[in-house]
Amino acid sequence: MSRTLRIGTRDSQLAVWQATLVQNLLKGQGVSSELIYIKSEGDIDTVTPLYALGVQGVFTRSLDAALLSGRIDIAVHSMKDVPTQLAQGIQEVAVLERASTKDIFVYKNESDLAKLGWVNGQWSKVNREEQALTIDHSPFTIGTSSIRRIAQWKHRYPNTDVENLRGNVNTRLRKVAESDWAGAIFAAAGVERIEVRPATSVDLDWMLPAPAQGAIMIVCRSEDAEAYESVRPLNHPETALCVRVERDFLRTLMGGCSTPISALARIEYAQVRFEGNLCAPDGSELVEIQKQADIAFANNLGVDAANELLQNPRVLKIVEAIRNAKG
Ligand SMILES: NCc1[nH]cc(CCC(=O)O)c1CC(=O)O
């Protein structure tokens, strides 16, 4: 293809890193491209918690508009920020091989880790009631604006105060460093890609990530067959399958991003192993599910897991609580 593809990206360091990766991969396929920077609503308002911005796709809508108006040919997204329902006229082209899916806790004082149950380099089982006692009377504050992280954290550690923490990865790292909080939660993929993961951090193995966390998605206009053909070879089928299962789970339970719904699918020995959960926004309830299927039969795994959960009256109550919290 002789055309130079215009790659739309947000201008945060992480977004540019991801778009440059795509540019380099395309170059390897003999496809030339240039980066076009587009500001998103999520970058302009860096104060309001994401779940309170009230619209879906705060990081993706201006890139969608740039695609549809022909200013750019493809857009590169952190896939977990992309609404499960793509905008009309836009299609998924490729999902790159996934990086770490984990959430991590960036802490200030090592002594706080023991209170959280991190003993001898691993997470011990904690019991909500015992935990309530452990960090009772010593105010324990963490930073995050993710309703999903807040709910899972508070489910495990009920006596935590959570402070709003918005902005791109670098801004958030600086805010934590300047705060008097115990620490804050980040996606490992984000801090590892741009090589700013602090040594004072631990993987939150007990927390399930956002659907599609750690995956990069490339989209183009639905009718742009040429862009599709050029970019499609970058697709990593195993990652694409796993993130589709995770997003099916989210969409079937209740469409929308920034909900306290988590999901992770992994391929091991030709099996897709799926884990998902949903939480009441205040962390008081958590219901989880695990399911697996042979790769060849895994297409409906996310939908099936969600439908199985929806048979449970506790789940229906949580879904209701999530809807009301968003009201
Ligand atoms: N919502 C912001 C966002 N979108 C993607 C990432 C990190 C990279 C990824 O998870 O793919 C982050 C930062 C974070 O959650 O700490």
CSV table of C-alpha atoms and ligand atoms in Angstrom, one decimal:
chain,number,residue,atom,x,y,z
A,1,MET,CA,0.0,0.0,0.0
A,2,SER,CA,1.5,3.4,-1.0
A,3,ARG,CA,-0.8,5.5,1.2
A,4,THR,CA,0.7,6.7,4.5
A,5,LEU,CA,-1.7,5.7,7.3
A,6,ARG,CA,-2.6,8.4,9.8
A,7,ILE,CA,-2.6,7.0,13.3
A,8,GLY,CA,-4.7,8.9,15.8
A,9,THR,CA,-3.7,8.8,19.4
A,10,ARG,CA,-4.1,10.7,22.6
A,11,ASP,CA,-1.0,12.7,23.6
A,12,SER,CA,-0.2,11.1,27.0
A,13,GLN,CA,3.1,9.4,27.3
A,14,LEU,CA,1.5,6.0,27.5
A,15,ALA,CA,-0.8,6.6,24.5
A,16,VAL,CA,2.1,7.8,22.4
A,17,TRP,CA,4.2,4.8,23.4
A,18,GLN,CA,1.3,2.5,22.3
A,19,ALA,CA,0.8,4.4,19.0
A,20,THR,CA,4.6,4.3,18.3
A,21,LEU,CA,4.6,0.5,18.9
A,22,VAL,CA,1.8,0.2,16.3
A,23,GLN,CA,3.8,2.5,13.9
A,24,ASN,CA,6.9,0.3,14.3
A,25,LEU,CA,4.9,-2.9,13.8
A,26,LEU,CA,3.4,-1.5,10.6
A,27,LYS,CA,6.8,-0.5,9.4
A,28,GLY,CA,7.8,-4.1,9.8
A,29,GLN,CA,4.9,-4.9,7.4
A,30,GLY,CA,6.2,-2.3,4.9
A,31,VAL,CA,3.4,0.1,5.8
A,32,SER,CA,4.3,3.7,6.4
A,33,SER,CA,2.4,5.8,8.9
A,34,GLU,CA,2.4,9.1,10.9
A,35,LEU,CA,1.0,10.0,14.3
A,36,ILE,CA,-1.8,12.6,14.7
A,37,TYR,CA,-2.4,13.8,18.3
A,38,ILE,CA,-6.0,14.2,19.4
A,39,LYS,CA,-7.1,15.4,22.9
A,40,SER,CA,-9.9,13.4,24.6
A,41,GLU,CA,-12.5,14.6,27.0
A,42,GLY,CA,-10.9,12.3,29.6
A,43,ASP,CA,-7.6,14.3,29.2
A,44,ILE,CA,-9.2,17.7,29.3
A,45,ASP,CA,-11.2,17.1,32.5
A,46,THR,CA,-8.6,15.4,34.8
A,47,VAL,CA,-10.5,16.1,38.0
A,48,THR,CA,-13.9,14.5,37.9
A,49,PRO,CA,-13.9,10.8,38.7
A,50,LEU,CA,-14.4,8.8,35.5
A,51,TYR,CA,-17.6,7.2,36.6
A,52,ALA,CA,-19.0,10.6,37.3
A,53,LEU,CA,-18.3,12.0,33.9
A,54,GLY,CA,-21.5,10.3,33.0
A,55,VAL,CA,-20.8,9.3,29.4
A,56,GLN,CA,-19.2,6.3,28.0
A,57,GLY,CA,-16.0,6.5,26.0
A,58,VAL,CA,-14.5,9.6,27.4
A,59,PHE,CA,-11.1,8.5,26.1
A,60,THR,CA,-12.3,7.3,22.8
A,61,ARG,CA,-15.0,9.6,21.5
A,62,SER,CA,-12.8,12.3,20.0
A,63,LEU,CA,-10.8,9.7,18.2
A,64,ASP,CA,-14.0,8.2,16.9
A,65,ALA,CA,-15.0,11.6,15.5
A,66,ALA,CA,-11.6,12.1,13.9
A,67,LEU,CA,-11.9,8.7,12.2
A,68,LEU,CA,-15.4,9.4,10.9
A,69,SER,CA,-14.5,12.8,9.6
A,70,GLY,CA,-11.5,11.4,7.8
A,71,ARG,CA,-8.8,13.2,9.8
A,72,ILE,CA,-7.2,9.9,10.8
A,73,ASP,CA,-7.2,6.4,9.3
A,74,ILE,CA,-6.8,4.2,12.3
A,75,ALA,CA,-7.0,4.9,16.1
A,76,VAL,CA,-5.0,3.1,18.8
A,77,HIS,CA,-6.7,2.6,22.2
A,78,SER,CA,-6.0,1.0,25.6
A,79,MET,CA,-8.7,-1.5,25.0
A,80,LYS,CA,-10.1,-1.4,28.5
A,81,ASP,CA,-11.2,2.3,27.8
A,82,VAL,CA,-13.2,1.3,24.7
A,83,PRO,CA,-16.9,0.9,25.2
A,84,THR,CA,-18.0,-2.7,24.4
A,85,GLN,CA,-20.3,-1.3,21.7
A,86,LEU,CA,-18.2,0.4,19.1
A,87,ALA,CA,-19.4,3.6,17.5
A,88,GLN,CA,-21.5,3.2,14.3
A,89,GLY,CA,-19.1,3.2,11.3
A,90,ILE,CA,-16.1,2.0,13.2
A,91,GLN,CA,-14.7,-1.6,13.3
A,92,GLU,CA,-12.1,-3.5,15.3
A,93,VAL,CA,-9.1,-4.3,13.1
A,94,ALA,CA,-6.6,-5.9,15.5
A,95,VAL,CA,-5.8,-6.5,19.1
A,96,LEU,CA,-2.0,-6.7,19.9
A,97,GLU,CA,-0.5,-9.3,22.1
A,98,ARG,CA,-1.3,-8.5,25.7
A,99,ALA,CA,1.1,-7.2,28.3
A,100,SER,CA,0.6,-7.7,32.1
A,101,THR,CA,-3.1,-7.8,33.0
A,102,LYS,CA,-2.4,-7.1,36.7
A,103,ASP,CA,-3.3,-4.2,38.9
A,104,ILE,CA,-0.5,-3.1,41.3
A,105,PHE,CA,-0.4,-1.3,44.6
A,106,VAL,CA,2.2,1.5,44.7
A,107,TYR,CA,3.0,2.0,48.4
A,108,LYS,CA,4.8,4.5,50.5
A,109,ASN,CA,5.9,2.5,53.6
A,110,GLU,CA,6.7,-1.2,53.5
A,111,SER,CA,5.3,-1.5,57.0
A,112,ASP,CA,1.8,-0.9,55.6
A,113,LEU,CA,2.0,-4.1,53.5
A,114,ALA,CA,1.8,-6.4,56.4
A,115,LYS,CA,-1.4,-4.8,57.5
A,116,LEU,CA,-2.8,-5.7,54.1
A,117,GLY,CA,-1.8,-9.3,54.4
A,118,TRP,CA,1.4,-9.3,52.3
A,119,VAL,CA,3.6,-11.7,54.1
A,120,ASN,CA,6.8,-13.3,52.9
A,121,GLY,CA,6.4,-12.0,49.4
A,122,GLN,CA,2.8,-13.2,49.0
A,123,TRP,CA,-0.8,-12.3,49.7
A,124,SER,CA,-2.3,-14.3,52.5
A,125,LYS,CA,-6.0,-15.0,52.7
A,126,VAL,CA,-7.7,-12.2,54.6
A,127,ASN,CA,-11.0,-12.3,56.2
A,128,ARG,CA,-13.1,-9.2,55.9
A,129,GLU,CA,-14.1,-9.1,59.5
A,130,GLU,CA,-10.6,-9.7,60.8
A,131,GLN,CA,-9.3,-7.1,58.3
A,132,ALA,CA,-11.8,-4.6,59.6
A,133,LEU,CA,-10.1,-4.9,63.0
A,134,THR,CA,-6.6,-4.8,61.6
A,135,ILE,CA,-6.8,-1.5,60.0
A,136,ASP,CA,-9.4,-0.1,62.3
A,137,HIS,CA,-8.4,3.0,64.3
A,138,SER,CA,-5.5,3.7,62.0
A,139,PRO,CA,-6.8,5.7,59.1
A,140,PHE,CA,-5.7,3.9,55.9
A,141,THR,CA,-6.1,6.0,52.8
A,142,ILE,CA,-5.4,5.0,49.2
A,143,GLY,CA,-5.9,6.8,45.9
A,144,THR,CA,-7.9,5.5,42.9
A,145,SER,CA,-10.8,6.8,40.9
A,146,SER,CA,-11.7,3.4,39.5
A,147,ILE,CA,-15.1,2.2,40.8
A,148,ARG,CA,-14.0,-1.3,40.0
A,149,ARG,CA,-10.8,-1.0,42.1
A,150,ILE,CA,-12.6,0.8,44.9
A,151,ALA,CA,-15.2,-2.0,45.2
A,152,GLN,CA,-12.8,-4.9,45.2
A,153,TRP,CA,-10.4,-3.1,47.6
A,154,LYS,CA,-13.2,-2.2,50.0
A,155,HIS,CA,-14.5,-5.8,49.8
A,156,ARG,CA,-11.2,-7.0,51.1
A,157,TYR,CA,-10.3,-4.0,53.3
A,158,PRO,CA,-13.6,-2.4,54.5
A,159,ASN,CA,-11.9,0.3,56.6
A,160,THR,CA,-10.2,2.1,53.9
A,161,ASP,CA,-10.7,5.7,52.9
A,162,VAL,CA,-10.4,6.2,49.1
A,163,GLU,CA,-9.3,9.5,47.6
A,164,ASN,CA,-10.0,10.6,44.0
A,165,LEU,CA,-6.9,10.1,41.8
A,166,ARG,CA,-7.2,11.2,38.2
A,167,GLY,CA,-4.8,12.2,35.4
A,168,ASN,CA,-2.4,10.3,33.2
A,169,VAL,CA,0.0,7.7,34.6
A,170,ASN,CA,2.8,10.3,35.3
A,171,THR,CA,0.5,12.8,36.9
A,172,ARG,CA,-1.0,10.1,39.2
A,173,LEU,CA,2.4,8.8,40.2
A,174,ARG,CA,3.4,12.4,41.2
A,175,LYS,CA,0.2,12.9,43.1
A,176,VAL,CA,0.7,9.8,45.2
A,177,ALA,CA,4.3,10.7,45.9
A,178,GLU,CA,3.1,14.1,47.1
A,179,SER,CA,0.2,12.7,49.1
A,180,ASP,CA,0.0,11.4,52.7
A,181,TRP,CA,-1.9,8.3,51.5
A,182,ALA,CA,-0.6,4.8,52.1
A,183,GLY,CA,-0.5,4.3,48.3
A,184,ALA,CA,-2.5,4.0,45.1
A,185,ILE,CA,-3.5,1.5,42.5
A,186,PHE,CA,-2.3,1.4,38.9
A,187,ALA,CA,-2.5,-1.0,35.9
A,188,ALA,CA,0.9,-2.8,35.7
A,189,ALA,CA,0.8,-2.5,31.9
A,190,GLY,CA,0.6,1.3,31.9
A,191,VAL,CA,3.6,1.9,34.3
A,192,GLU,CA,5.6,-0.9,32.8
A,193,ARG,CA,5.3,0.2,29.2
A,194,ILE,CA,6.7,3.6,29.8
A,195,GLU,CA,9.2,2.2,32.4
A,196,VAL,CA,8.0,4.2,35.4
A,197,ARG,CA,6.9,1.3,37.6
A,198,PRO,CA,8.2,2.2,41.1
A,199,ALA,CA,10.2,-0.4,43.0
A,200,THR,CA,7.8,0.2,45.9
A,201,SER,CA,5.0,-1.7,44.3
A,202,VAL,CA,3.4,-5.1,44.5
A,203,ASP,CA,1.1,-7.0,42.1
A,204,LEU,CA,-2.5,-7.3,43.5
A,205,ASP,CA,-2.9,-11.0,42.6
A,206,TRP,CA,-6.2,-11.1,44.4
A,207,MET,CA,-7.8,-8.3,42.4
A,208,LEU,CA,-9.3,-9.2,39.0
A,209,PRO,CA,-8.5,-6.6,36.3
A,210,ALA,CA,-10.8,-4.6,34.1
A,211,PRO,CA,-12.0,-6.5,31.0
A,212,ALA,CA,-9.3,-6.1,28.3
A,213,GLN,CA,-6.8,-4.5,30.7
A,214,GLY,CA,-3.3,-4.6,29.2
A,215,ALA,CA,-4.5,-5.0,25.7
A,216,ILE,CA,-4.1,-2.5,22.8
A,217,MET,CA,-6.9,-2.2,20.2
A,218,ILE,CA,-6.7,-0.8,16.7
A,219,VAL,CA,-9.8,0.4,15.0
A,220,CYS,CA,-10.6,1.9,11.5
A,221,ARG,CA,-13.7,3.1,9.5
A,222,SER,CA,-15.9,0.2,8.7
A,223,GLU,CA,-15.7,0.8,4.9
A,224,ASP,CA,-11.9,1.3,4.8
A,225,ALA,CA,-10.9,-2.1,3.4
A,226,GLU,CA,-7.4,-0.8,2.6
A,227,ALA,CA,-6.6,0.2,6.2
A,228,TYR,CA,-8.1,-3.0,7.4
A,229,GLU,CA,-5.9,-5.1,5.1
A,230,SER,CA,-2.7,-3.2,6.2
A,231,VAL,CA,-3.3,-3.5,9.9
A,232,ARG,CA,-5.0,-6.9,10.3
A,233,PRO,CA,-1.7,-8.8,10.3
A,234,LEU,CA,-0.9,-7.2,13.7
A,235,ASN,CA,-3.8,-9.1,15.3
A,236,HIS,CA,-2.9,-11.6,18.0
A,237,PRO,CA,-5.7,-14.2,17.8
A,238,GLU,CA,-5.2,-15.6,21.4
A,239,THR,CA,-5.4,-12.1,22.9
A,240,ALA,CA,-8.3,-11.2,20.7
A,241,LEU,CA,-10.2,-14.2,21.9
A,242,CYS,CA,-9.5,-13.6,25.6
A,243,VAL,CA,-10.5,-10.0,25.5
A,244,ARG,CA,-13.7,-10.7,23.5
A,245,VAL,CA,-14.7,-13.2,26.2
A,246,GLU,CA,-14.1,-10.7,28.9
A,247,ARG,CA,-16.0,-7.9,27.1
A,248,ASP,CA,-18.9,-10.2,26.3
A,249,PHE,CA,-19.1,-10.9,30.1
A,250,LEU,CA,-19.2,-7.1,30.8
A,251,ARG,CA,-21.7,-6.4,28.1
A,252,THR,CA,-24.0,-9.2,29.0
A,253,LEU,CA,-24.0,-8.3,32.7
A,254,MET,CA,-24.6,-4.6,32.1
A,255,GLY,CA,-23.1,-2.6,29.2
A,256,GLY,CA,-20.8,0.3,30.0
A,257,CYS,CA,-17.3,0.9,31.2
A,258,SER,CA,-16.3,2.1,34.7
A,259,THR,CA,-18.5,-0.4,36.4
A,260,PRO,CA,-17.4,-2.7,39.3
A,261,ILE,CA,-17.2,-5.7,37.0
A,262,SER,CA,-13.9,-7.5,36.5
A,263,ALA,CA,-12.9,-10.3,34.1
A,264,LEU,CA,-9.8,-12.2,33.1
A,265,ALA,CA,-9.5,-14.9,30.4
A,266,ARG,CA,-6.2,-16.8,29.9
A,267,ILE,CA,-5.2,-19.6,27.6
A,268,GLU,CA,-3.5,-22.5,29.2
A,269,TYR,CA,-3.0,-25.9,27.5
A,270,ALA,CA,-5.6,-25.1,24.7
A,271,GLN,CA,-8.1,-24.2,27.4
A,272,VAL,CA,-9.6,-20.7,27.9
A,273,ARG,CA,-9.8,-20.2,31.7
A,274,PHE,CA,-12.2,-17.4,32.6
A,275,GLU,CA,-12.7,-15.7,35.9
A,276,GLY,CA,-15.1,-12.8,36.5
A,277,ASN,CA,-16.7,-11.0,39.3
A,278,LEU,CA,-19.0,-8.1,40.1
A,279,CYS,CA,-19.2,-6.1,43.3
A,280,ALA,CA,-21.6,-3.8,45.0
A,281,PRO,CA,-20.1,-0.3,44.5
A,282,ASP,CA,-19.4,0.0,48.3
A,283,GLY,CA,-17.6,-3.4,48.3
A,284,SER,CA,-20.1,-4.9,50.7
A,285,GLU,CA,-20.9,-7.8,48.2
A,286,LEU,CA,-18.8,-9.7,45.7
A,287,VAL,CA,-19.9,-12.6,43.5
A,288,GLU,CA,-17.4,-14.4,41.4
A,289,ILE,CA,-17.4,-17.1,38.7
A,290,GLN,CA,-14.9,-19.3,37.1
A,291,LYS,CA,-15.5,-21.2,33.9
A,292,GLN,CA,-13.3,-22.9,31.3
A,293,ALA,CA,-13.7,-24.4,27.8
A,294,ASP,CA,-11.6,-25.8,25.1
A,295,ILE,CA,-10.4,-23.0,22.8
A,296,ALA,CA,-12.5,-24.3,19.9
A,297,PHE,CA,-15.6,-24.1,22.1
A,298,ALA,CA,-14.8,-20.9,24.0
A,299,ASN,CA,-16.7,-18.4,21.8
A,300,ASN,CA,-19.6,-18.0,24.2
A,301,LEU,CA,-17.7,-18.4,27.5
A,302,GLY,CA,-18.2,-14.7,28.6
A,303,VAL,CA,-21.9,-14.6,27.7
A,304,ASP,CA,-22.5,-18.0,29.3
A,305,ALA,CA,-20.6,-16.9,32.5
A,306,ALA,CA,-22.7,-13.7,32.7
A,307,ASN,CA,-26.0,-15.5,32.1
A,308,GLU,CA,-25.1,-18.1,34.8
A,309,LEU,CA,-24.5,-15.2,37.3
A,310,LEU,CA,-27.7,-13.6,36.3
A,311,GLN,CA,-29.6,-16.6,37.6
A,312,ASN,CA,-28.4,-15.7,41.1
A,313,PRO,CA,-30.8,-13.3,43.0
A,314,ARG,CA,-27.7,-11.7,44.8
A,315,VAL,CA,-26.3,-10.8,41.4
A,316,LEU,CA,-29.6,-9.1,40.4
A,317,LYS,CA,-29.4,-7.0,43.6
A,318,ILE,CA,-25.9,-6.0,42.9
A,319,VAL,CA,-26.7,-5.0,39.3
A,320,GLU,CA,-29.5,-2.9,40.7
A,321,ALA,CA,-27.2,-1.3,43.2
A,322,ILE,CA,-24.7,-0.5,40.4
A,323,ARG,CA,-27.5,1.1,38.3
A,324,ASN,CA,-28.6,3.2,41.3
A,325,ALA,CA,-25.1,4.3,42.2
A,326,LYS,CA,-24.7,5.6,38.6
A,327,GLY,CA,-28.1,7.3,38.5
B,1,LIG,N1,-8.2,4.3,32.5
B,1,LIG,C1,-6.9,4.7,32.2
B,1,LIG,C2,-6.0,3.6,31.7
B,1,LIG,N2,-6.3,3.0,30.5
B,1,LIG,C3,-5.4,2.1,30.3
B,1,LIG,C4,-4.4,2.1,31.3
B,1,LIG,C5,-3.3,1.3,31.5
B,1,LIG,C6,-3.0,0.3,30.4
B,1,LIG,C7,-3.9,-0.9,30.3
B,1,LIG,O1,-4.5,-1.3,31.3
B,1,LIG,O2,-4.0,-1.4,29.2
B,1,LIG,C8,-4.8,3.1,32.2
B,1,LIG,C9,-4.1,3.5,33.4
B,1,LIG,C10,-4.5,2.8,34.7
B,1,LIG,O3,-5.5,2.1,34.7
B,1,LIG,O4,-3.7,2.8,35.6
